[in-house]
PDB file of C-alpha atoms and ligand atoms in Angstrom:
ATOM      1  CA  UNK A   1      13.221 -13.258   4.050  1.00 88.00           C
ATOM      2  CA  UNK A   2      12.021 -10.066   5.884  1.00 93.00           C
ATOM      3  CA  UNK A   3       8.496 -11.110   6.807  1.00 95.00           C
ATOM      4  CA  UNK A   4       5.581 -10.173   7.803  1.00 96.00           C
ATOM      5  CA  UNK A   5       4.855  -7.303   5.201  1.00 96.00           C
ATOM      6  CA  UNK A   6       1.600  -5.624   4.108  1.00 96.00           C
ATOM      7  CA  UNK A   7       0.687  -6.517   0.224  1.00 98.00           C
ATOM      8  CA  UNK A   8      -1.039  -3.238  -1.054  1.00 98.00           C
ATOM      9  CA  UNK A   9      -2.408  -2.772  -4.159  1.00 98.00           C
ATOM     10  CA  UNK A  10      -0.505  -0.243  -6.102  1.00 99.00           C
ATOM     11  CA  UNK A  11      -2.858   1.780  -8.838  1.00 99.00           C
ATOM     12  CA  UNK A  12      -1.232   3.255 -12.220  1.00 98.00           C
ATOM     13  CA  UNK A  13      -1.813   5.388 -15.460  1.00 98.00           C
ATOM     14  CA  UNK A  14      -2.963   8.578 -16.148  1.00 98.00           C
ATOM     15  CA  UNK A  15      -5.888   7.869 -18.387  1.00 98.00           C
ATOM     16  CA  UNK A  16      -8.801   5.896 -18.031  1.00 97.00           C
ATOM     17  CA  UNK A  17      -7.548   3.335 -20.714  1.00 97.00           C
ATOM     18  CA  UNK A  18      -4.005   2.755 -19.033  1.00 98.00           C
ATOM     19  CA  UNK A  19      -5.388   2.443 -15.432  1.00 98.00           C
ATOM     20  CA  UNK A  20      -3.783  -0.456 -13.634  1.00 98.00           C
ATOM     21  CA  UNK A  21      -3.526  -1.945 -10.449  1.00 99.00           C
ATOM     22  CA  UNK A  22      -1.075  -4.488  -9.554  1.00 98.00           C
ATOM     23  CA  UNK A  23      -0.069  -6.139  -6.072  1.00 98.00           C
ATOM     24  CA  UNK A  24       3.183  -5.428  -4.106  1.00 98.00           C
ATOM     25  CA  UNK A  25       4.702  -6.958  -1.306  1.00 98.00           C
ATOM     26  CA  UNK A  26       8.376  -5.326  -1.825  1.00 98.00           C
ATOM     27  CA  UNK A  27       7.493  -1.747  -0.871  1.00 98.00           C
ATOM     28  CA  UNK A  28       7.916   0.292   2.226  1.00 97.00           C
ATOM     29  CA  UNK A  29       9.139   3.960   3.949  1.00 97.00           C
ATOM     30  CA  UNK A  30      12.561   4.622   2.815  1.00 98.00           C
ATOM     31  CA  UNK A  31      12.272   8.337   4.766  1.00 98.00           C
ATOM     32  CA  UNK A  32      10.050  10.638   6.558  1.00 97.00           C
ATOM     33  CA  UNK A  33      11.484  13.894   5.446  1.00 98.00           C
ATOM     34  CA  UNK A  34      11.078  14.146   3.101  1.00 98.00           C
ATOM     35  CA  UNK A  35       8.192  11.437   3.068  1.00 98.00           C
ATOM     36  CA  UNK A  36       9.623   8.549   0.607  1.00 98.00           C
ATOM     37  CA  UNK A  37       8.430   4.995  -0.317  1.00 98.00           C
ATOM     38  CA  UNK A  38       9.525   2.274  -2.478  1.00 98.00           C
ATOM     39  CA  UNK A  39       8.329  -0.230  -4.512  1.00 98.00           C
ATOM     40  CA  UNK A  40      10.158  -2.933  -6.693  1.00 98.00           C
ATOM     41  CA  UNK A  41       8.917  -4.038  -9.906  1.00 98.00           C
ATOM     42  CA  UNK A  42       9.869  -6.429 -12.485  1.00 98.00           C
ATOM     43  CA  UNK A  43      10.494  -5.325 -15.770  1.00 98.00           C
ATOM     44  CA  UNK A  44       7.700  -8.109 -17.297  1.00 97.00           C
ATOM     45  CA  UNK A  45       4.884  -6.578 -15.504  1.00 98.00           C
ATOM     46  CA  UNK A  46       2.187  -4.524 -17.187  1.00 98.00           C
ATOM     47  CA  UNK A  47       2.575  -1.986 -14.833  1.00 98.00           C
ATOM     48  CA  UNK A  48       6.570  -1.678 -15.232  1.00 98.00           C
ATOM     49  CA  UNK A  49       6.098   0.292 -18.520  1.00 98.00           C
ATOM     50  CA  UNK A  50       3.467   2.187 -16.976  1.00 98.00           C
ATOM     51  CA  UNK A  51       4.700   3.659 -13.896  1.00 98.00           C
ATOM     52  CA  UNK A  52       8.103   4.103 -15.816  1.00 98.00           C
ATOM     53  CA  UNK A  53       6.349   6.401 -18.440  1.00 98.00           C
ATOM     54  CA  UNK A  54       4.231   8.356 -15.977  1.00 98.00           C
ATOM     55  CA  UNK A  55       6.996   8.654 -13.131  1.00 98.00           C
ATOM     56  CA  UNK A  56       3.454   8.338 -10.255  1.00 98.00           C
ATOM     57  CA  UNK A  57       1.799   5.686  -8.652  1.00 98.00           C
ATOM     58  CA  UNK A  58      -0.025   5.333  -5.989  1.00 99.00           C
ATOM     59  CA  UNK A  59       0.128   2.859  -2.847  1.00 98.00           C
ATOM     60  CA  UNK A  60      -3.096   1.591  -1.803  1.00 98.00           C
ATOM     61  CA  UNK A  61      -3.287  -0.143   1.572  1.00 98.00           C
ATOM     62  CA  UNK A  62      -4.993  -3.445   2.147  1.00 98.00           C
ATOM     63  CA  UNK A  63      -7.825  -4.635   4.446  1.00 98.00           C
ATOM     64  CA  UNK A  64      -9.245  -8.000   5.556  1.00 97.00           C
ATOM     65  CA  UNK A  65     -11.961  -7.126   3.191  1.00 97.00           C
ATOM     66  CA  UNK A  66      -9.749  -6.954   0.483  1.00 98.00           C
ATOM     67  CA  UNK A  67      -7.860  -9.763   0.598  1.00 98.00           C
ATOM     68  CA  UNK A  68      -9.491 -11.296  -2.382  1.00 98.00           C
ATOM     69  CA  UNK A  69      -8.678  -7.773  -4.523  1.00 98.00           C
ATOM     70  CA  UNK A  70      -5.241  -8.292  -3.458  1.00 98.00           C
ATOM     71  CA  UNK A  71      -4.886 -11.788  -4.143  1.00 98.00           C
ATOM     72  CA  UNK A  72      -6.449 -11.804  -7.651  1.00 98.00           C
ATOM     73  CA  UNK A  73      -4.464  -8.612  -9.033  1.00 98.00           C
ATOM     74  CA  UNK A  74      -1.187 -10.057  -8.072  1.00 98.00           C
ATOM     75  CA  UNK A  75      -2.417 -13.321 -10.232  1.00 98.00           C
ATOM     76  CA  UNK A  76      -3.914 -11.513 -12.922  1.00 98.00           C
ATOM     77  CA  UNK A  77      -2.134  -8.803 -15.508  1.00 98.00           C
ATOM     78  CA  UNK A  78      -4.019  -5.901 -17.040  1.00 98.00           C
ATOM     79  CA  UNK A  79      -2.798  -6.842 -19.907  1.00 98.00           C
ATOM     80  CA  UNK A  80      -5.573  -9.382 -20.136  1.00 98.00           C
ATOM     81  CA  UNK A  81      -7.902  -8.292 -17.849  1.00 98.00           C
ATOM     82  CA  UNK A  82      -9.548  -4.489 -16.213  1.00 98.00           C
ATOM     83  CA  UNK A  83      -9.218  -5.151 -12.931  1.00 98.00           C
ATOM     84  CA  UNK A  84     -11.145  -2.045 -11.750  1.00 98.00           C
ATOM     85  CA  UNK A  85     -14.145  -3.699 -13.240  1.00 98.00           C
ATOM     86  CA  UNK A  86     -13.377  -7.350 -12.804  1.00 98.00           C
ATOM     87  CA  UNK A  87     -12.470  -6.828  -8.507  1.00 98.00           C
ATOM     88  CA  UNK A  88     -15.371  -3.622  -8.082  1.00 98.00           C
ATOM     89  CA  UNK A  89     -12.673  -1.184  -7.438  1.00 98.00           C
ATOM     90  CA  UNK A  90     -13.464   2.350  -8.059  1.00 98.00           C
ATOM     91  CA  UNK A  91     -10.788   4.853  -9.490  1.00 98.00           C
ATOM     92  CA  UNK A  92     -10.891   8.124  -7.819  1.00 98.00           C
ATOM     93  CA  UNK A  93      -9.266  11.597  -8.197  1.00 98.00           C
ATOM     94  CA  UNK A  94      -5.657  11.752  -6.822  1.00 98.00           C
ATOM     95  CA  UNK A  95      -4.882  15.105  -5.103  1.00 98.00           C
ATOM     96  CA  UNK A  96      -1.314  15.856  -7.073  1.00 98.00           C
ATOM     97  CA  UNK A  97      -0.652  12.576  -9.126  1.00 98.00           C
ATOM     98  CA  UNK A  98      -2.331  11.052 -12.322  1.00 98.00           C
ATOM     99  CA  UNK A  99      -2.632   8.174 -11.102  1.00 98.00           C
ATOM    100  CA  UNK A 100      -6.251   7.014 -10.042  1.00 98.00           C
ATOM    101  CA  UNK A 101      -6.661   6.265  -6.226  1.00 98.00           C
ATOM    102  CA  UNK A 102      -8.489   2.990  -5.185  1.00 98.00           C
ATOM    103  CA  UNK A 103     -11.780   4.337  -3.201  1.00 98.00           C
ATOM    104  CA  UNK A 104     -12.132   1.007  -1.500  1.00 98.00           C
ATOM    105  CA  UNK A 105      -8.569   1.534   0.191  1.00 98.00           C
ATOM    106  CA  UNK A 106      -8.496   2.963   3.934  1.00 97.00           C
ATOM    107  CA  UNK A 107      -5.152   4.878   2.887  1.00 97.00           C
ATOM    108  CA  UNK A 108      -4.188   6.170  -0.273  1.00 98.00           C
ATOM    109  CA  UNK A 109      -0.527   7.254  -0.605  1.00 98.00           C
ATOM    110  CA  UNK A 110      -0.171   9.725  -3.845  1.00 98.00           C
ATOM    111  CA  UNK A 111       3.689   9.020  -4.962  1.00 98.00           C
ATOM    112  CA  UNK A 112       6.221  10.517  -7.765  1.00 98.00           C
ATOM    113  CA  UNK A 113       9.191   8.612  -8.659  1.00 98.00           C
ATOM    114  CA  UNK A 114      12.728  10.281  -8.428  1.00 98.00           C
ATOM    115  CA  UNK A 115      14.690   7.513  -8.725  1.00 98.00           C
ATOM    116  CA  UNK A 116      14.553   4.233 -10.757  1.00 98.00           C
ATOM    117  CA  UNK A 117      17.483   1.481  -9.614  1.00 98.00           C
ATOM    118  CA  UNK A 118      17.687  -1.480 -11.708  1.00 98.00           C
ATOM    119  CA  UNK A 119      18.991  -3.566  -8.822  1.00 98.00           C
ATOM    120  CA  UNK A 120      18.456  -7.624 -10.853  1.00 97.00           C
ATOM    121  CA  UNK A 121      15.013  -8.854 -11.689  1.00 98.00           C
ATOM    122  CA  UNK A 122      13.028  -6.316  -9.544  1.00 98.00           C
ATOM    123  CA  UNK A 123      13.859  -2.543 -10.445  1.00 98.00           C
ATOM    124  CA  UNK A 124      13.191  -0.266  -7.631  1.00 98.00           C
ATOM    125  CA  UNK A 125      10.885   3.098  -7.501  1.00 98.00           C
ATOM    126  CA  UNK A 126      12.036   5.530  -5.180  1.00 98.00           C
ATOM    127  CA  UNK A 127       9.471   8.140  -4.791  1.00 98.00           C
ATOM    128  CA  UNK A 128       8.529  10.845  -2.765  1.00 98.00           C
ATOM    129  CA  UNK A 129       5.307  11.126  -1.160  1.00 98.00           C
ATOM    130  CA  UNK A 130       3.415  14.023  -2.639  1.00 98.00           C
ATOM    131  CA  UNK A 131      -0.395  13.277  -1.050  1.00 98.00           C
ATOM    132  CA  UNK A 132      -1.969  11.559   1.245  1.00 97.00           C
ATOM    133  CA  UNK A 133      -5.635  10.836   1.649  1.00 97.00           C
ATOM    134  CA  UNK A 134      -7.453   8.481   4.424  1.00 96.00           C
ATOM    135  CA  UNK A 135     -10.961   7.393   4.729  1.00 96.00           C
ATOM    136  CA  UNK A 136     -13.176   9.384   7.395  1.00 94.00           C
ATOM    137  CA  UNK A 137     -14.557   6.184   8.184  1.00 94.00           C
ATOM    138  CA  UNK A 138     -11.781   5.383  10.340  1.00 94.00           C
ATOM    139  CA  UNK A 139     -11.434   8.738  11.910  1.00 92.00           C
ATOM    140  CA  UNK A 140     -11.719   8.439  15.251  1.00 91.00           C
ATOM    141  CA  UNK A 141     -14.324  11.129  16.621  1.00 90.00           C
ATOM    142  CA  UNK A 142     -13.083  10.814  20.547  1.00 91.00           C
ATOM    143  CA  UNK A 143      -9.507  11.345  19.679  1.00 91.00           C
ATOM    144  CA  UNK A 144      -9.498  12.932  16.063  1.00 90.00           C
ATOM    145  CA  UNK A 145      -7.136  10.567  15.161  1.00 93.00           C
ATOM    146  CA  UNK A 146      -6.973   7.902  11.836  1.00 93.00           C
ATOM    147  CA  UNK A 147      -7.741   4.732  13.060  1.00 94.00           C
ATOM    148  CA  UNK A 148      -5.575   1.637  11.132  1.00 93.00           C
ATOM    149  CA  UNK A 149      -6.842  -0.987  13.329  1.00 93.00           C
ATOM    150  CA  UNK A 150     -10.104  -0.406  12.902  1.00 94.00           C
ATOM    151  CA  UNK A 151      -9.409  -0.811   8.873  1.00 95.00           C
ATOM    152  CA  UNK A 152      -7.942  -4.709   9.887  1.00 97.00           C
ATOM    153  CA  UNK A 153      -5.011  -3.995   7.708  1.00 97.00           C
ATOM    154  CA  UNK A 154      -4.162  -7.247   5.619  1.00 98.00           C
ATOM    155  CA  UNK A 155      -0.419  -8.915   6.686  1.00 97.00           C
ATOM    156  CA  UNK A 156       1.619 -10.616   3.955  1.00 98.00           C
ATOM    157  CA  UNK A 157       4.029 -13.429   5.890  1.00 97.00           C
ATOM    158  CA  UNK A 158       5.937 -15.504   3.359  1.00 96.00           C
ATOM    159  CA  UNK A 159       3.246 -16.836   0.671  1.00 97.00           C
ATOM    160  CA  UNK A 160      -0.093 -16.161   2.471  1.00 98.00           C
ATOM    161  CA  UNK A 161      -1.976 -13.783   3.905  1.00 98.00           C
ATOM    162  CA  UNK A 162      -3.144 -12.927   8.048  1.00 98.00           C
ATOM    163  CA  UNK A 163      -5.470 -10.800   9.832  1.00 96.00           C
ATOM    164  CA  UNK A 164      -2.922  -8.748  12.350  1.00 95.00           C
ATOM    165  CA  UNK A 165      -2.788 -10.452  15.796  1.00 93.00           C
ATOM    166  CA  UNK A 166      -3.290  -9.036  19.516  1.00 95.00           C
ATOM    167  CA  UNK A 167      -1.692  -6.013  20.626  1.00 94.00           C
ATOM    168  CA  UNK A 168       0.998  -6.689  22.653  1.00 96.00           C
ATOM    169  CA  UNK A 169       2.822  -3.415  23.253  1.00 96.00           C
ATOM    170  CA  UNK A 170       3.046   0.127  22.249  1.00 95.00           C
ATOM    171  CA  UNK A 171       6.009   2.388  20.374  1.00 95.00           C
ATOM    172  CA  UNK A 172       8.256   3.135  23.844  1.00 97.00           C
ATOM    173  CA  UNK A 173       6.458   0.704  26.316  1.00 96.00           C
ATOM    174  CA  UNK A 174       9.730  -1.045  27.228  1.00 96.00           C
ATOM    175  CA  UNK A 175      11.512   1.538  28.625  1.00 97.00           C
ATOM    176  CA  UNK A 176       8.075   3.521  29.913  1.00 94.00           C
ATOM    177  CA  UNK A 177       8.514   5.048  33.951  1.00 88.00           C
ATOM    178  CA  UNK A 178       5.712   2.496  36.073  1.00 79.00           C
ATOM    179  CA  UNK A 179       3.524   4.768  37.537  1.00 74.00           C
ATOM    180  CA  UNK A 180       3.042   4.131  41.151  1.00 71.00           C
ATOM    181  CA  UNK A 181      -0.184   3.246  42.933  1.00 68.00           C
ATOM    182  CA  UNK A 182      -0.921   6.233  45.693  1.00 67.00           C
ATOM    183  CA  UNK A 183      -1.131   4.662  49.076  1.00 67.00           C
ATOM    184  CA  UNK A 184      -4.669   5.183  50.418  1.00 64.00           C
TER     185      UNK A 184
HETATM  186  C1  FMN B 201       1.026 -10.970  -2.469  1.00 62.24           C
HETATM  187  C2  FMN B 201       1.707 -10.609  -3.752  1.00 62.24           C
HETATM  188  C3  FMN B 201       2.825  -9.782  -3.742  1.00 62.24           C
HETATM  189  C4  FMN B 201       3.472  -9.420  -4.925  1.00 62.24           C
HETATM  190  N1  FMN B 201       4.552  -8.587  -4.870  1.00 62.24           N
HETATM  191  C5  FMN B 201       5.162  -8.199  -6.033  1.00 62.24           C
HETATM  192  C6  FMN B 201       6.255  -7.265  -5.990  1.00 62.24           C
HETATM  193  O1  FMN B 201       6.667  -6.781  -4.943  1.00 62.24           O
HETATM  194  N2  FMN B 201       6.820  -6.912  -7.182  1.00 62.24           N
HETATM  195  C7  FMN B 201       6.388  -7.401  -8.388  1.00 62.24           C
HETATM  196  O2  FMN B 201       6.952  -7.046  -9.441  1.00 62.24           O
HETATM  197  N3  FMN B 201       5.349  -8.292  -8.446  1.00 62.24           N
HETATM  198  C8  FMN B 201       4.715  -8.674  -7.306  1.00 62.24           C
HETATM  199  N4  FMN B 201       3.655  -9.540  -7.350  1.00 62.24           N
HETATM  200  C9  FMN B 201       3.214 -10.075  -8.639  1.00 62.24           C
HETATM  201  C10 FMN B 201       2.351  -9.088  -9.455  1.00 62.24           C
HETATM  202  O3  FMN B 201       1.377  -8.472  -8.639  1.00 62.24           O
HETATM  203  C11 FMN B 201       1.650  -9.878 -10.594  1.00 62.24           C
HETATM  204  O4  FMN B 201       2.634 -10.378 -11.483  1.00 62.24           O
HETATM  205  C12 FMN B 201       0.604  -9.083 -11.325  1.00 62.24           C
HETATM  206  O5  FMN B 201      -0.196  -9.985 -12.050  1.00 62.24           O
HETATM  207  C13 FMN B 201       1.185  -8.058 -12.277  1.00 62.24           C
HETATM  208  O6  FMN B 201       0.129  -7.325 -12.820  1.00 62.24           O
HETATM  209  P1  FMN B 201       0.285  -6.443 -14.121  1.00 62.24           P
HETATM  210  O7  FMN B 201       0.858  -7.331 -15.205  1.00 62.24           O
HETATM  211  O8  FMN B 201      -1.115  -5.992 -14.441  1.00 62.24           O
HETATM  212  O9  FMN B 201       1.203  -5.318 -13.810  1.00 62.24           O
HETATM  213  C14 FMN B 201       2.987  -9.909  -6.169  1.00 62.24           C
HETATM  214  C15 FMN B 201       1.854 -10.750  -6.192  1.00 62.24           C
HETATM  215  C16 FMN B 201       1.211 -11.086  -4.988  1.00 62.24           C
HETATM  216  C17 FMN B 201      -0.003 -11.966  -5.023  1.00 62.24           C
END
């Protein structure tokens, strides 16, 4: 069990009729150049057949906010249900892909699949990232940067879902030079 993980909602299809959206929990950076994620899928899933046709997909990241979005598209299959309309989730234009982008997510990550491994009961998507597109809302105007925290990204730890916790450190910290107070 490698836990905690985010759960994003990953959004499918190239036409209006065949969008899809389904959750994912086994997904993550395989390599940052060139930029590459992953995301397992079983074969059973509405969206299997979909990204497998269309070789795109794109990973939406998850907020507090959309915990219930998450939730109910990982319960529910498009084959019964629109998602889009029954969750209020707006497709938007991707950049490169097909694929529809959610508008509602803080970080949209526009993917094409290179590789499909058909390790047992989850087949794994390797794909390289061709877009990326964040919401201004969390651009931070003092230091022009993209603010995640401010987004309260949504944790997945083994069966149920967390807001993230306090910050106890930062990338480096531990082995950081303590800078010394001047004597007066
Ligand atoms: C938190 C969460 C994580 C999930 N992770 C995965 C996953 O990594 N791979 C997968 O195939 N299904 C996963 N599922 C299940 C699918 O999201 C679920 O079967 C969904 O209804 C499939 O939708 P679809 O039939 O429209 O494609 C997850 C569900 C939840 C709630």
């Amino acid at each position: 069990m490698v836990y905690p993980l985010p759960a994003v909602l990953v959004s499918c299809g190239s036409t209006p009729e065949e969008y899809n959206i389904i959750t994912i929990a086994w997904t993550g950076t395989i390599s940052s150049d060139p930029p590459m994620c992953y995301i397992s899928v079983r074969p059973g899933r509405h969206s299997y057949e979909i990204i497998k046709r269309n070789l795109e997909f794109v990973i939406n990241l998850t907020t507090e906010k959309l915990a219930k979005q998450t939730d109910w598209c990982g319960c529910r299959s498009g084959s019964k249900y629109n998602k889009w309309e029954e969750m209020g989730l707006t497709p938007g234009e991707a950049k490169v892909v097909k694929a529809p982008i959610i508008m509602e997510a803080p970080v949209s990550i526009e993917c094409k699949v290179t590789k499909i491994i058909e390790l047992g009961v989850h087949h794994m998507f390797m794909a390289e990232v061709v877009n990326i597109r964040v919401d201004d809302e969390y651009m931070n105007p003092k230091t022009g940067k993209f603010d995640l925290d401010a987004a309260h990204p949504l944790v997945y730890n083994h069966g149920n879902y967390y807001q993230l916790g306090k910050k106890i450190g930062k990338f480096g910290f531990s082995v950081e030079k303590k800078t010394r107070k001047k004597k007066k």
